[in-house]
PDB file of C-alpha atoms (C1' of nucleotides) in Angstrom:
ATOM      1  CA  UNK W   1      -1.907  -0.301  23.225  1.00  0.00           C
ATOM      2  CA  UNK W   2      -1.867  -0.753  19.659  1.00  0.00           C
ATOM      3  CA  UNK W   3       2.083  -0.905  19.454  1.00  0.00           C
ATOM      4  CA  UNK W   4       1.521  -1.338  15.905  1.00  0.00           C
ATOM      5  CA  UNK W   5       4.648  -2.712  14.061  1.00  0.00           C
ATOM      6  CA  UNK W   6       2.257  -3.535  10.889  1.00  0.00           C
ATOM      7  CA  UNK W   7       3.261  -0.731   8.564  1.00  0.00           C
ATOM      8  CA  UNK W   8       0.229   0.797   6.519  1.00  0.00           C
ATOM      9  CA  UNK W   9       1.762  -0.191   3.524  1.00  0.00           C
ATOM     10  CA  UNK W  10       1.660  -3.789   4.237  1.00  0.00           C
ATOM     11  CA  UNK W  11      -2.170  -3.527   4.786  1.00  0.00           C
ATOM     12  CA  UNK W  12      -2.532  -1.150   1.736  1.00  0.00           C
ATOM     13  CA  UNK W  13      -4.662  -3.034  -0.687  1.00  0.00           C
ATOM     14  CA  UNK W  14      -6.133  -5.800   1.541  1.00  0.00           C
ATOM     15  CA  UNK W  15      -8.463  -3.064   3.136  1.00  0.00           C
ATOM     16  CA  UNK W  16     -11.337  -3.864   1.091  1.00  0.00           C
ATOM     17  CA  UNK W  17     -10.638  -7.813   1.388  1.00  0.00           C
ATOM     18  CA  UNK W  18     -10.854  -7.292   5.082  1.00  0.00           C
ATOM     19  CA  UNK W  19     -14.162  -5.477   5.053  1.00  0.00           C
ATOM     20  CA  UNK W  20     -15.798  -8.066   2.705  1.00  0.00           C
ATOM     21  CA  UNK W  21     -14.707 -10.962   4.966  1.00  0.00           C
ATOM     22  CA  UNK W  22     -16.617  -9.394   7.869  1.00  0.00           C
ATOM     23  CA  UNK W  23     -19.749  -8.521   5.912  1.00  0.00           C
ATOM     24  CA  UNK W  24     -19.858 -11.756   4.171  1.00  0.00           C
ATOM     25  CA  UNK W  25     -20.190 -13.417   8.038  1.00  0.00           C
ATOM     26  CA  UNK W  26     -23.238 -10.893   8.173  1.00  0.00           C
ATOM     27  CA  UNK W  27     -24.549  -7.275   7.535  1.00  0.00           C
ATOM     28  CA  UNK W  28     -22.713  -4.870   9.811  1.00  0.00           C
ATOM     29  CA  UNK W  29     -22.275  -0.934  10.222  1.00  0.00           C
ATOM     30  CA  UNK W  30     -19.367   1.225  10.117  1.00  0.00           C
ATOM     31  CA  UNK W  31     -18.413   1.640  14.084  1.00  0.00           C
ATOM     32  CA  UNK W  32     -18.809  -2.294  14.514  1.00  0.00           C
ATOM     33  CA  UNK W  33     -16.812  -3.126  11.288  1.00  0.00           C
ATOM     34  CA  UNK W  34     -14.221  -0.630  12.972  1.00  0.00           C
ATOM     35  CA  UNK W  35     -14.068  -2.167  16.279  1.00  0.00           C
ATOM     36  CA  UNK W  36     -14.371  -5.762  14.923  1.00  0.00           C
ATOM     37  CA  UNK W  37     -11.236  -5.354  12.985  1.00  0.00           C
ATOM     38  CA  UNK W  38      -9.176  -4.122  16.151  1.00  0.00           C
ATOM     39  CA  UNK W  39     -10.438  -6.985  18.112  1.00  0.00           C
ATOM     40  CA  UNK W  40      -9.824  -9.705  15.077  1.00  0.00           C
ATOM     41  CA  UNK W  41      -6.219  -8.292  14.856  1.00  0.00           C
ATOM     42  CA  UNK W  42      -5.742  -8.915  18.690  1.00  0.00           C
ATOM     43  CA  UNK W  43      -5.663  -4.882  19.296  1.00  0.00           C
ATOM     44  CA  UNK W  44      -2.468  -4.973  16.818  1.00  0.00           C
ATOM     45  CA  UNK W  45      -3.930  -3.116  14.024  1.00  0.00           C
ATOM     46  CA  UNK W  46      -6.421  -0.137  13.810  1.00  0.00           C
ATOM     47  CA  UNK W  47      -7.810   0.508  10.502  1.00  0.00           C
ATOM     48  CA  UNK W  48      -8.691   4.527  10.850  1.00  0.00           C
ATOM     49  CA  UNK W  49     -12.218   5.280  10.695  1.00  0.00           C
ATOM     50  CA  UNK W  50     -11.369   7.900   7.473  1.00  0.00           C
ATOM     51  CA  UNK W  51      -9.911   5.064   5.720  1.00  0.00           C
ATOM     52  CA  UNK W  52     -12.853   2.905   6.420  1.00  0.00           C
ATOM     53  CA  UNK W  53     -15.597   5.255   5.456  1.00  0.00           C
ATOM     54  CA  UNK W  54     -13.453   5.738   2.166  1.00  0.00           C
ATOM     55  CA  UNK W  55     -13.728   2.005   1.422  1.00  0.00           C
ATOM     56  CA  UNK W  56     -17.523   1.822   1.846  1.00  0.00           C
ATOM     57  CA  UNK W  57     -17.693   4.322  -0.594  1.00  0.00           C
ATOM     58  CA  UNK W  58     -15.431   2.803  -3.080  1.00  0.00           C
ATOM     59  CA  UNK W  59     -16.898  -0.771  -2.522  1.00  0.00           C
ATOM     60  CA  UNK W  60     -20.559   0.605  -2.940  1.00  0.00           C
ATOM     61  CA  UNK W  61     -19.437   2.437  -6.074  1.00  0.00           C
ATOM     62  CA  UNK W  62     -18.235  -0.695  -7.518  1.00  0.00           C
ATOM     63  CA  UNK W  63     -21.397  -2.593  -6.684  1.00  0.00           C
ATOM     64  CA  UNK W  64     -19.492  -4.976  -3.927  1.00  0.00           C
ATOM     65  CA  UNK W  65     -21.836  -3.709  -0.975  1.00  0.00           C
ATOM     66  CA  UNK W  66     -25.186  -1.924  -0.412  1.00  0.00           C
ATOM     67  CA  UNK W  67     -26.185   0.387   2.194  1.00  0.00           C
ATOM     68  CA  UNK W  68     -29.294   0.895   4.328  1.00  0.00           C
ATOM     69  CA  UNK W  69     -30.334   2.893   7.149  1.00  0.00           C
ATOM     70  CA  UNK W  70     -31.162   1.026  10.431  1.00  0.00           C
ATOM     71  CA  UNK W  71     -34.601   1.717  12.029  1.00  0.00           C
ATOM     72  CA  UNK W  72     -33.041   2.440  15.379  1.00  0.00           C
ATOM     73  CA  UNK W  73     -35.846   4.267  17.551  1.00  0.00           C
ATOM     74  CA  UNK W  74     -33.340   5.680  19.681  1.00  0.00           C
ATOM     75  CA  UNK W  75     -29.588   6.382  19.789  1.00  0.00           C
ATOM     76  CA  UNK W  76     -27.282   7.630  17.011  1.00  0.00           C
ATOM     77  CA  UNK W  77     -28.601   6.205  13.659  1.00  0.00           C
ATOM     78  CA  UNK W  78     -26.478   3.219  11.859  1.00  0.00           C
ATOM     79  CA  UNK W  79     -25.745   2.656   8.284  1.00  0.00           C
ATOM     80  CA  UNK W  80     -25.687  -1.138   7.531  1.00  0.00           C
ATOM     81  CA  UNK W  81     -23.876  -2.756   4.739  1.00  0.00           C
ATOM     82  CA  UNK W  82     -24.471  -5.507   3.037  1.00  0.00           C
ATOM     83  CA  UNK W  83     -22.172  -7.807   0.826  1.00  0.00           C
ATOM     84  CA  UNK W  84     -23.697  -8.446  -2.653  1.00  0.00           C
ATOM     85  CA  UNK W  85     -23.308 -11.551  -4.935  1.00  0.00           C
ATOM     86  CA  UNK W  86     -20.341  -9.348  -6.997  1.00  0.00           C
ATOM     87  CA  UNK W  87     -18.924  -8.747  -3.330  1.00  0.00           C
ATOM     88  CA  UNK W  88     -18.642 -12.320  -2.435  1.00  0.00           C
ATOM     89  CA  UNK W  89     -16.989 -13.268  -5.996  1.00  0.00           C
ATOM     90  CA  UNK W  90     -14.796 -10.257  -5.588  1.00  0.00           C
ATOM     91  CA  UNK W  91     -13.711 -11.566  -1.872  1.00  0.00           C
ATOM     92  CA  UNK W  92     -13.048 -14.993  -3.206  1.00  0.00           C
ATOM     93  CA  UNK W  93     -10.980 -13.572  -6.085  1.00  0.00           C
ATOM     94  CA  UNK W  94      -8.852 -11.417  -3.882  1.00  0.00           C
ATOM     95  CA  UNK W  95      -7.932 -14.342  -1.345  1.00  0.00           C
ATOM     96  CA  UNK W  96      -6.952 -16.320  -4.358  1.00  0.00           C
ATOM     97  CA  UNK W  97      -4.663 -13.646  -5.215  1.00  0.00           C
ATOM     98  CA  UNK W  98      -3.305 -13.015  -1.857  1.00  0.00           C
ATOM     99  CA  UNK W  99      -2.644 -16.862  -1.606  1.00  0.00           C
ATOM    100  CA  UNK W 100      -0.799 -16.678  -4.959  1.00  0.00           C
ATOM    101  CA  UNK W 101       1.063 -13.475  -4.119  1.00  0.00           C
ATOM    102  CA  UNK W 102       2.302 -14.478  -0.564  1.00  0.00           C
ATOM    103  CA  UNK W 103       4.471 -17.295  -1.726  1.00  0.00           C
ATOM    104  CA  UNK W 104       6.192 -15.062  -4.585  1.00  0.00           C
ATOM    105  CA  UNK W 105       6.515 -12.049  -2.014  1.00  0.00           C
ATOM    106  CA  UNK W 106       8.073 -14.837   0.356  1.00  0.00           C
ATOM    107  CA  UNK W 107      10.585 -15.723  -2.228  1.00  0.00           C
ATOM    108  CA  UNK W 108      11.269 -12.013  -3.362  1.00  0.00           C
ATOM    109  CA  UNK W 109      12.253 -10.877   0.375  1.00  0.00           C
ATOM    110  CA  UNK W 110      13.691 -13.742   1.702  1.00  0.00           C
ATOM    111  CA  UNK W 111      15.107 -15.909  -1.375  1.00  0.00           C
ATOM    112  CA  UNK W 112      18.610 -15.970  -2.916  1.00  0.00           C
ATOM    113  CA  UNK W 113      19.348 -16.729  -6.419  1.00  0.00           C
ATOM    114  CA  UNK W 114      18.923 -20.393  -6.192  1.00  0.00           C
ATOM    115  CA  UNK W 115      15.305 -19.942  -5.248  1.00  0.00           C
ATOM    116  CA  UNK W 116      14.679 -18.805  -8.843  1.00  0.00           C
ATOM    117  CA  UNK W 117      11.246 -20.056  -9.938  1.00  0.00           C
ATOM    118  CA  UNK W 118      10.015 -21.303 -13.168  1.00  0.00           C
TER     119      UNK W 118
ATOM    120  CA  UNK Q   1       4.329 -13.589 -20.260  1.00  0.00           C
ATOM    121  CA  UNK Q   2       3.503 -11.579 -16.841  1.00  0.00           C
ATOM    122  CA  UNK Q   3      -0.012 -12.359 -16.585  1.00  0.00           C
ATOM    123  CA  UNK Q   4       0.609 -10.599 -13.352  1.00  0.00           C
ATOM    124  CA  UNK Q   5      -2.152 -11.602 -10.890  1.00  0.00           C
ATOM    125  CA  UNK Q   6       0.072  -9.820  -8.322  1.00  0.00           C
ATOM    126  CA  UNK Q   7      -1.455  -6.417  -7.967  1.00  0.00           C
ATOM    127  CA  UNK Q   8       0.835  -3.404  -7.243  1.00  0.00           C
ATOM    128  CA  UNK Q   9      -0.736  -2.894  -3.860  1.00  0.00           C
ATOM    129  CA  UNK Q  10       0.235  -6.373  -2.622  1.00  0.00           C
ATOM    130  CA  UNK Q  11       3.776  -5.526  -3.298  1.00  0.00           C
ATOM    131  CA  UNK Q  12       3.641  -2.019  -1.951  1.00  0.00           C
ATOM    132  CA  UNK Q  13       5.651  -1.650   1.191  1.00  0.00           C
ATOM    133  CA  UNK Q  14       8.209  -4.412   0.113  1.00  0.00           C
ATOM    134  CA  UNK Q  15       9.966  -2.862  -2.847  1.00  0.00           C
ATOM    135  CA  UNK Q  16      12.599  -1.801  -0.224  1.00  0.00           C
ATOM    136  CA  UNK Q  17      12.877  -4.919   1.251  1.00  0.00           C
ATOM    137  CA  UNK Q  18      12.878  -6.745  -1.860  1.00  0.00           C
ATOM    138  CA  UNK Q  19      15.839  -4.562  -3.284  1.00  0.00           C
ATOM    139  CA  UNK Q  20      17.887  -4.941   0.156  1.00  0.00           C
ATOM    140  CA  UNK Q  21      17.195  -8.718  -0.177  1.00  0.00           C
ATOM    141  CA  UNK Q  22      18.912  -8.898  -3.475  1.00  0.00           C
ATOM    142  CA  UNK Q  23      21.970  -6.720  -2.317  1.00  0.00           C
ATOM    143  CA  UNK Q  24      22.771  -8.447   0.793  1.00  0.00           C
ATOM    144  CA  UNK Q  25      23.727 -11.019  -1.515  1.00  0.00           C
ATOM    145  CA  UNK Q  26      26.391  -9.029  -3.480  1.00  0.00           C
ATOM    146  CA  UNK Q  27      26.702  -5.575  -4.994  1.00  0.00           C
ATOM    147  CA  UNK Q  28      24.334  -5.019  -8.076  1.00  0.00           C
ATOM    148  CA  UNK Q  29      22.937  -2.230 -10.308  1.00  0.00           C
ATOM    149  CA  UNK Q  30      19.682  -1.232 -11.565  1.00  0.00           C
ATOM    150  CA  UNK Q  31      19.127  -3.162 -14.502  1.00  0.00           C
ATOM    151  CA  UNK Q  32      20.419  -6.245 -13.376  1.00  0.00           C
ATOM    152  CA  UNK Q  33      17.965  -5.852 -10.040  1.00  0.00           C
ATOM    153  CA  UNK Q  34      15.123  -5.301 -12.168  1.00  0.00           C
ATOM    154  CA  UNK Q  35      16.163  -8.364 -14.291  1.00  0.00           C
ATOM    155  CA  UNK Q  36      16.587 -10.418 -11.097  1.00  0.00           C
ATOM    156  CA  UNK Q  37      13.082  -9.610  -9.695  1.00  0.00           C
ATOM    157  CA  UNK Q  38      11.503 -10.801 -12.619  1.00  0.00           C
ATOM    158  CA  UNK Q  39      13.430 -13.952 -12.533  1.00  0.00           C
ATOM    159  CA  UNK Q  40      13.302 -14.589  -8.908  1.00  0.00           C
ATOM    160  CA  UNK Q  41       9.322 -14.297  -9.332  1.00  0.00           C
ATOM    161  CA  UNK Q  42       9.285 -16.800 -12.290  1.00  0.00           C
ATOM    162  CA  UNK Q  43       8.347 -13.900 -14.457  1.00  0.00           C
ATOM    163  CA  UNK Q  44       5.225 -13.212 -12.475  1.00  0.00           C
ATOM    164  CA  UNK Q  45       6.045 -10.036 -11.109  1.00  0.00           C
ATOM    165  CA  UNK Q  46       7.696  -7.132 -12.645  1.00  0.00           C
ATOM    166  CA  UNK Q  47       8.506  -4.240 -10.530  1.00  0.00           C
ATOM    167  CA  UNK Q  48       8.868  -1.077 -13.136  1.00  0.00           C
ATOM    168  CA  UNK Q  49      12.095   0.709 -13.641  1.00  0.00           C
ATOM    169  CA  UNK Q  50      10.582   4.027 -12.530  1.00  0.00           C
ATOM    170  CA  UNK Q  51       9.591   2.677  -9.204  1.00  0.00           C
ATOM    171  CA  UNK Q  52      12.997   0.546  -9.055  1.00  0.00           C
ATOM    172  CA  UNK Q  53      15.210   4.130  -9.325  1.00  0.00           C
ATOM    173  CA  UNK Q  54      12.465   5.841  -6.949  1.00  0.00           C
ATOM    174  CA  UNK Q  55      13.445   3.665  -4.221  1.00  0.00           C
ATOM    175  CA  UNK Q  56      17.212   3.583  -5.008  1.00  0.00           C
ATOM    176  CA  UNK Q  57      16.900   7.254  -4.288  1.00  0.00           C
ATOM    177  CA  UNK Q  58      14.990   6.681  -1.016  1.00  0.00           C
ATOM    178  CA  UNK Q  59      17.240   4.028   0.270  1.00  0.00           C
ATOM    179  CA  UNK Q  60      20.485   6.218  -0.280  1.00  0.00           C
ATOM    180  CA  UNK Q  61      18.777   8.900   1.175  1.00  0.00           C
ATOM    181  CA  UNK Q  62      18.034   7.114   4.366  1.00  0.00           C
ATOM    182  CA  UNK Q  63      21.408   5.492   4.306  1.00  0.00           C
ATOM    183  CA  UNK Q  64      20.527   1.955   3.620  1.00  0.00           C
ATOM    184  CA  UNK Q  65      22.392   1.708   0.535  1.00  0.00           C
ATOM    185  CA  UNK Q  66      25.350   3.622  -0.945  1.00  0.00           C
ATOM    186  CA  UNK Q  67      26.092   3.966  -4.814  1.00  0.00           C
ATOM    187  CA  UNK Q  68      29.222   4.104  -6.798  1.00  0.00           C
ATOM    188  CA  UNK Q  69      29.852   4.297 -10.585  1.00  0.00           C
ATOM    189  CA  UNK Q  70      31.605   0.772 -12.259  1.00  0.00           C
ATOM    190  CA  UNK Q  71      34.637   1.235 -14.213  1.00  0.00           C
ATOM    191  CA  UNK Q  72      33.078   0.067 -17.468  1.00  0.00           C
ATOM    192  CA  UNK Q  73      35.661   0.819 -20.090  1.00  0.00           C
ATOM    193  CA  UNK Q  74      33.134   0.041 -22.766  1.00  0.00           C
ATOM    194  CA  UNK Q  75      29.246  -0.222 -23.086  1.00  0.00           C
ATOM    195  CA  UNK Q  76      26.831   1.923 -20.785  1.00  0.00           C
ATOM    196  CA  UNK Q  77      28.047   3.018 -17.465  1.00  0.00           C
ATOM    197  CA  UNK Q  78      26.612   1.142 -14.362  1.00  0.00           C
ATOM    198  CA  UNK Q  79      25.843   2.508 -11.230  1.00  0.00           C
ATOM    199  CA  UNK Q  80      26.426  -0.148  -8.227  1.00  0.00           C
ATOM    200  CA  UNK Q  81      24.737  -0.077  -5.068  1.00  0.00           C
ATOM    201  CA  UNK Q  82      25.876  -1.861  -1.939  1.00  0.00           C
ATOM    202  CA  UNK Q  83      23.833  -2.425   1.435  1.00  0.00           C
ATOM    203  CA  UNK Q  84      25.075  -0.798   4.576  1.00  0.00           C
ATOM    204  CA  UNK Q  85      25.370  -2.142   8.093  1.00  0.00           C
ATOM    205  CA  UNK Q  86      22.016  -0.238   8.559  1.00  0.00           C
ATOM    206  CA  UNK Q  87      20.396  -1.256   5.429  1.00  0.00           C
ATOM    207  CA  UNK Q  88      21.157  -4.984   6.845  1.00  0.00           C
ATOM    208  CA  UNK Q  89      19.506  -4.007   9.773  1.00  0.00           C
ATOM    209  CA  UNK Q  90      16.463  -2.582   8.253  1.00  0.00           C
ATOM    210  CA  UNK Q  91      16.170  -5.678   6.225  1.00  0.00           C
ATOM    211  CA  UNK Q  92      16.168  -7.756   9.104  1.00  0.00           C
ATOM    212  CA  UNK Q  93      13.617  -5.420  10.805  1.00  0.00           C
ATOM    213  CA  UNK Q  94      11.374  -5.648   7.664  1.00  0.00           C
ATOM    214  CA  UNK Q  95      11.578  -9.461   7.444  1.00  0.00           C
ATOM    215  CA  UNK Q  96      10.400  -9.797  11.094  1.00  0.00           C
ATOM    216  CA  UNK Q  97       7.823  -7.057  10.707  1.00  0.00           C
ATOM    217  CA  UNK Q  98       6.369  -9.294   7.625  1.00  0.00           C
ATOM    218  CA  UNK Q  99       6.344 -12.337   9.424  1.00  0.00           C
ATOM    219  CA  UNK Q 100       4.500 -10.895  12.218  1.00  0.00           C
ATOM    220  CA  UNK Q 101       2.116  -9.186  10.116  1.00  0.00           C
ATOM    221  CA  UNK Q 102       1.399 -12.070   7.604  1.00  0.00           C
ATOM    222  CA  UNK Q 103      -0.386 -13.903  10.499  1.00  0.00           C
ATOM    223  CA  UNK Q 104      -2.759 -11.134  11.582  1.00  0.00           C
ATOM    224  CA  UNK Q 105      -3.277 -10.194   7.835  1.00  0.00           C
ATOM    225  CA  UNK Q 106      -4.456 -13.790   7.446  1.00  0.00           C
ATOM    226  CA  UNK Q 107      -6.737 -13.748  10.155  1.00  0.00           C
ATOM    227  CA  UNK Q 108      -8.483 -10.254   8.998  1.00  0.00           C
ATOM    228  CA  UNK Q 109      -8.870 -11.575   5.587  1.00  0.00           C
ATOM    229  CA  UNK Q 110     -10.197 -15.247   6.347  1.00  0.00           C
ATOM    230  CA  UNK Q 111     -11.007 -15.194  10.067  1.00  0.00           C
ATOM    231  CA  UNK Q 112     -14.389 -15.371  11.387  1.00  0.00           C
ATOM    232  CA  UNK Q 113     -15.339 -13.925  14.979  1.00  0.00           C
ATOM    233  CA  UNK Q 114     -14.214 -16.972  16.525  1.00  0.00           C
ATOM    234  CA  UNK Q 115     -10.644 -16.309  15.462  1.00  0.00           C
ATOM    235  CA  UNK Q 116     -10.321 -13.312  17.668  1.00  0.00           C
ATOM    236  CA  UNK Q 117      -6.751 -13.028  18.922  1.00  0.00           C
ATOM    237  CA  UNK Q 118      -5.681 -12.021  22.367  1.00  0.00           C
TER     238      UNK Q 118
ATOM    239  C1'  DC T   1     -26.561  19.249  36.266  1.00  0.00           C
ATOM    240  C1'  DC T   2     -22.599  19.036  33.851  1.00  0.00           C
ATOM    241  C1'  DA T   3     -18.463  17.027  32.079  1.00  0.00           C
ATOM    242  C1'  DT T   4     -16.508  13.189  30.380  1.00  0.00           C
ATOM    243  C1'  DA T   5     -16.382   9.363  27.519  1.00  0.00           C
ATOM    244  C1'  DG T   6     -18.575   6.270  24.262  1.00  0.00           C
ATOM    245  C1'  DT T   7     -21.265   5.472  19.989  1.00  0.00           C
ATOM    246  C1'  DA T   8     -22.131   6.777  15.014  1.00  0.00           C
ATOM    247  C1'  DC T   9     -21.157   9.193  10.981  1.00  0.00           C
ATOM    248  C1'  DC T  10     -18.995  11.995   7.825  1.00  0.00           C
ATOM    249  C1'  DT T  11     -15.679  15.611   4.882  1.00  0.00           C
ATOM    250  C1'  DT T  12     -11.406  17.812   3.661  1.00  0.00           C
ATOM    251  C1'  DG T  13      -6.718  18.111   2.647  1.00  0.00           C
ATOM    252  C1'  DA T  14      -2.106  16.421   2.720  1.00  0.00           C
ATOM    253  C1'  DC T  15       1.325  12.593   1.769  1.00  0.00           C
ATOM    254  C1'  DA T  16       4.005   9.144  -0.137  1.00  0.00           C
ATOM    255  C1'  DA T  17       4.440   4.995  -3.341  1.00  0.00           C
ATOM    256  C1'  DA T  18       3.973   3.093  -7.642  1.00  0.00           C
ATOM    257  C1'  DC T  19       3.869   4.185 -11.906  1.00  0.00           C
ATOM    258  C1'  DA T  20       2.979   5.647 -17.132  1.00  0.00           C
ATOM    259  C1'  DT T  21       5.541   8.293 -19.996  1.00  0.00           C
ATOM    260  C1'  DA T  22       9.061  10.284 -22.020  1.00  0.00           C
ATOM    261  C1'  DG T  23      14.055  10.884 -22.414  1.00  0.00           C
ATOM    262  C1'  DT T  24      19.345  10.417 -23.197  1.00  0.00           C
ATOM    263  C1'  DA T  25      23.167   7.119 -24.882  1.00  0.00           C
ATOM    264  C1'  DC T  26      25.687   3.518 -25.847  1.00  0.00           C
ATOM    265  C1'  DT T  27      26.289  -1.444 -28.026  1.00  0.00           C
ATOM    266  C1'  DA T  28      25.163  -5.405 -30.549  1.00  0.00           C
ATOM    267  C1'  DT T  29      22.906  -7.665 -34.549  1.00  0.00           C
ATOM    268  C1'  DT T  30      20.898  -7.679 -39.057  1.00  0.00           C
TER     269       DT T  30
ATOM    270  C1'  DA O   1      20.237   2.022 -41.426  1.00  0.00           C
ATOM    271  C1'  DA O   2      17.248  -0.269 -38.397  1.00  0.00           C
ATOM    272  C1'  DT O   3      16.144  -2.355 -34.313  1.00  0.00           C
ATOM    273  C1'  DA O   4      16.481  -4.674 -30.052  1.00  0.00           C
ATOM    274  C1'  DG O   5      18.976  -4.588 -25.807  1.00  0.00           C
ATOM    275  C1'  DT O   6      21.327  -2.322 -21.934  1.00  0.00           C
ATOM    276  C1'  DA O   7      21.376   1.459 -18.507  1.00  0.00           C
ATOM    277  C1'  DC O   8      20.245   5.262 -16.061  1.00  0.00           C
ATOM    278  C1'  DT O   9      16.981   9.467 -15.129  1.00  0.00           C
ATOM    279  C1'  DA O  10      13.213  13.173 -14.499  1.00  0.00           C
ATOM    280  C1'  DT O  11       8.420  14.706 -14.595  1.00  0.00           C
ATOM    281  C1'  DG O  12       3.771  14.412 -13.495  1.00  0.00           C
ATOM    282  C1'  DT O  13      -0.442  11.634 -12.124  1.00  0.00           C
ATOM    283  C1'  DT O  14      -3.058   8.317  -9.714  1.00  0.00           C
ATOM    284  C1'  DT O  15      -4.391   6.135  -5.716  1.00  0.00           C
ATOM    285  C1'  DG O  16      -4.818   4.741  -0.723  1.00  0.00           C
ATOM    286  C1'  DT O  17      -4.258   5.896   3.616  1.00  0.00           C
ATOM    287  C1'  DC O  18      -4.828   9.341   7.363  1.00  0.00           C
ATOM    288  C1'  DA O  19      -4.580  13.518  10.169  1.00  0.00           C
ATOM    289  C1'  DA O  20      -7.574  16.676  11.721  1.00  0.00           C
ATOM    290  C1'  DG O  21     -11.750  18.339  12.287  1.00  0.00           C
ATOM    291  C1'  DG O  22     -16.805  18.401  12.760  1.00  0.00           C
ATOM    292  C1'  DT O  23     -21.779  16.735  14.133  1.00  0.00           C
ATOM    293  C1'  DA O  24     -25.047  14.625  17.096  1.00  0.00           C
ATOM    294  C1'  DC O  25     -26.902  11.394  20.175  1.00  0.00           C
ATOM    295  C1'  DT O  26     -26.323   8.702  24.766  1.00  0.00           C
ATOM    296  C1'  DA O  27     -24.600   6.866  29.194  1.00  0.00           C
ATOM    297  C1'  DT O  28     -22.199   7.454  33.404  1.00  0.00           C
ATOM    298  C1'  DG O  29     -19.959   9.580  37.371  1.00  0.00           C
ATOM    299  C1'  DG O  30     -19.178  13.280  40.424  1.00  0.00           C
TER     300       DG O  30
END
DNA sequence: CCATAGTACCTTGACAAACATAGTACTATT
DNA sequence: AATAGTACTATGTTTGTCAAGGTACTATGG
């Protein structure tokens, strides 16, 4: 599995958006988000746990998410994350940036001189 | 100009492909490639010179391009770059990877649980 | 009862790409 | 003489990703 042709450098810069996209659909915790990313990609991409937890810290520091401990009476404790209003705005902005950049990127990697934009 | 909403992390990983795309349309030199990238993006993206020359060294080391000095009798000397057969293959591979990754990325940043891929 | 796999979280250190900054050197224009 | 443009290069910093390792609990099969 995970015959990943998706290089990490292509995903780089989208990690935060990917996480926020999951959280805007409901609170979740690290391991579940980790699994859901694999599932969403159809087993084609795995965001490493270390990267994920690094991102949580970054996002929380920037005020885009908040965390709270679940009240599991048994089993491993879970740290849940919730997206903030700021986080939603940040997500929307990132998606907009992505849609915008996508087209330019397409021209840059495939276009010839006749495709010059104005 | 250059009200760049394109973050460098979105371009990251595509630098080599962007350069190879220009070179597969004919030999060129650093400064010209620098200018053409700005032009191709419609003044929306500037690949910094430092990044460009770092990429040249990387690409040459990997055998994807070769360089030779131009025979300018006047003006600053120019170092030309030519794409190799290996470079062309590398370019094709990168474009394929990008097309593949693009769809998955789209799902990851916009998709909900109902969009799970198989 | 013990080994293994799975769930769940976290830290440290290494690496590579992109870039800021700075420099060299020549040409053309004012 | 000053400035802007062309053209190349080196050095050091920042940042995101990840490999590797660790802790701790639960469930399952032999």
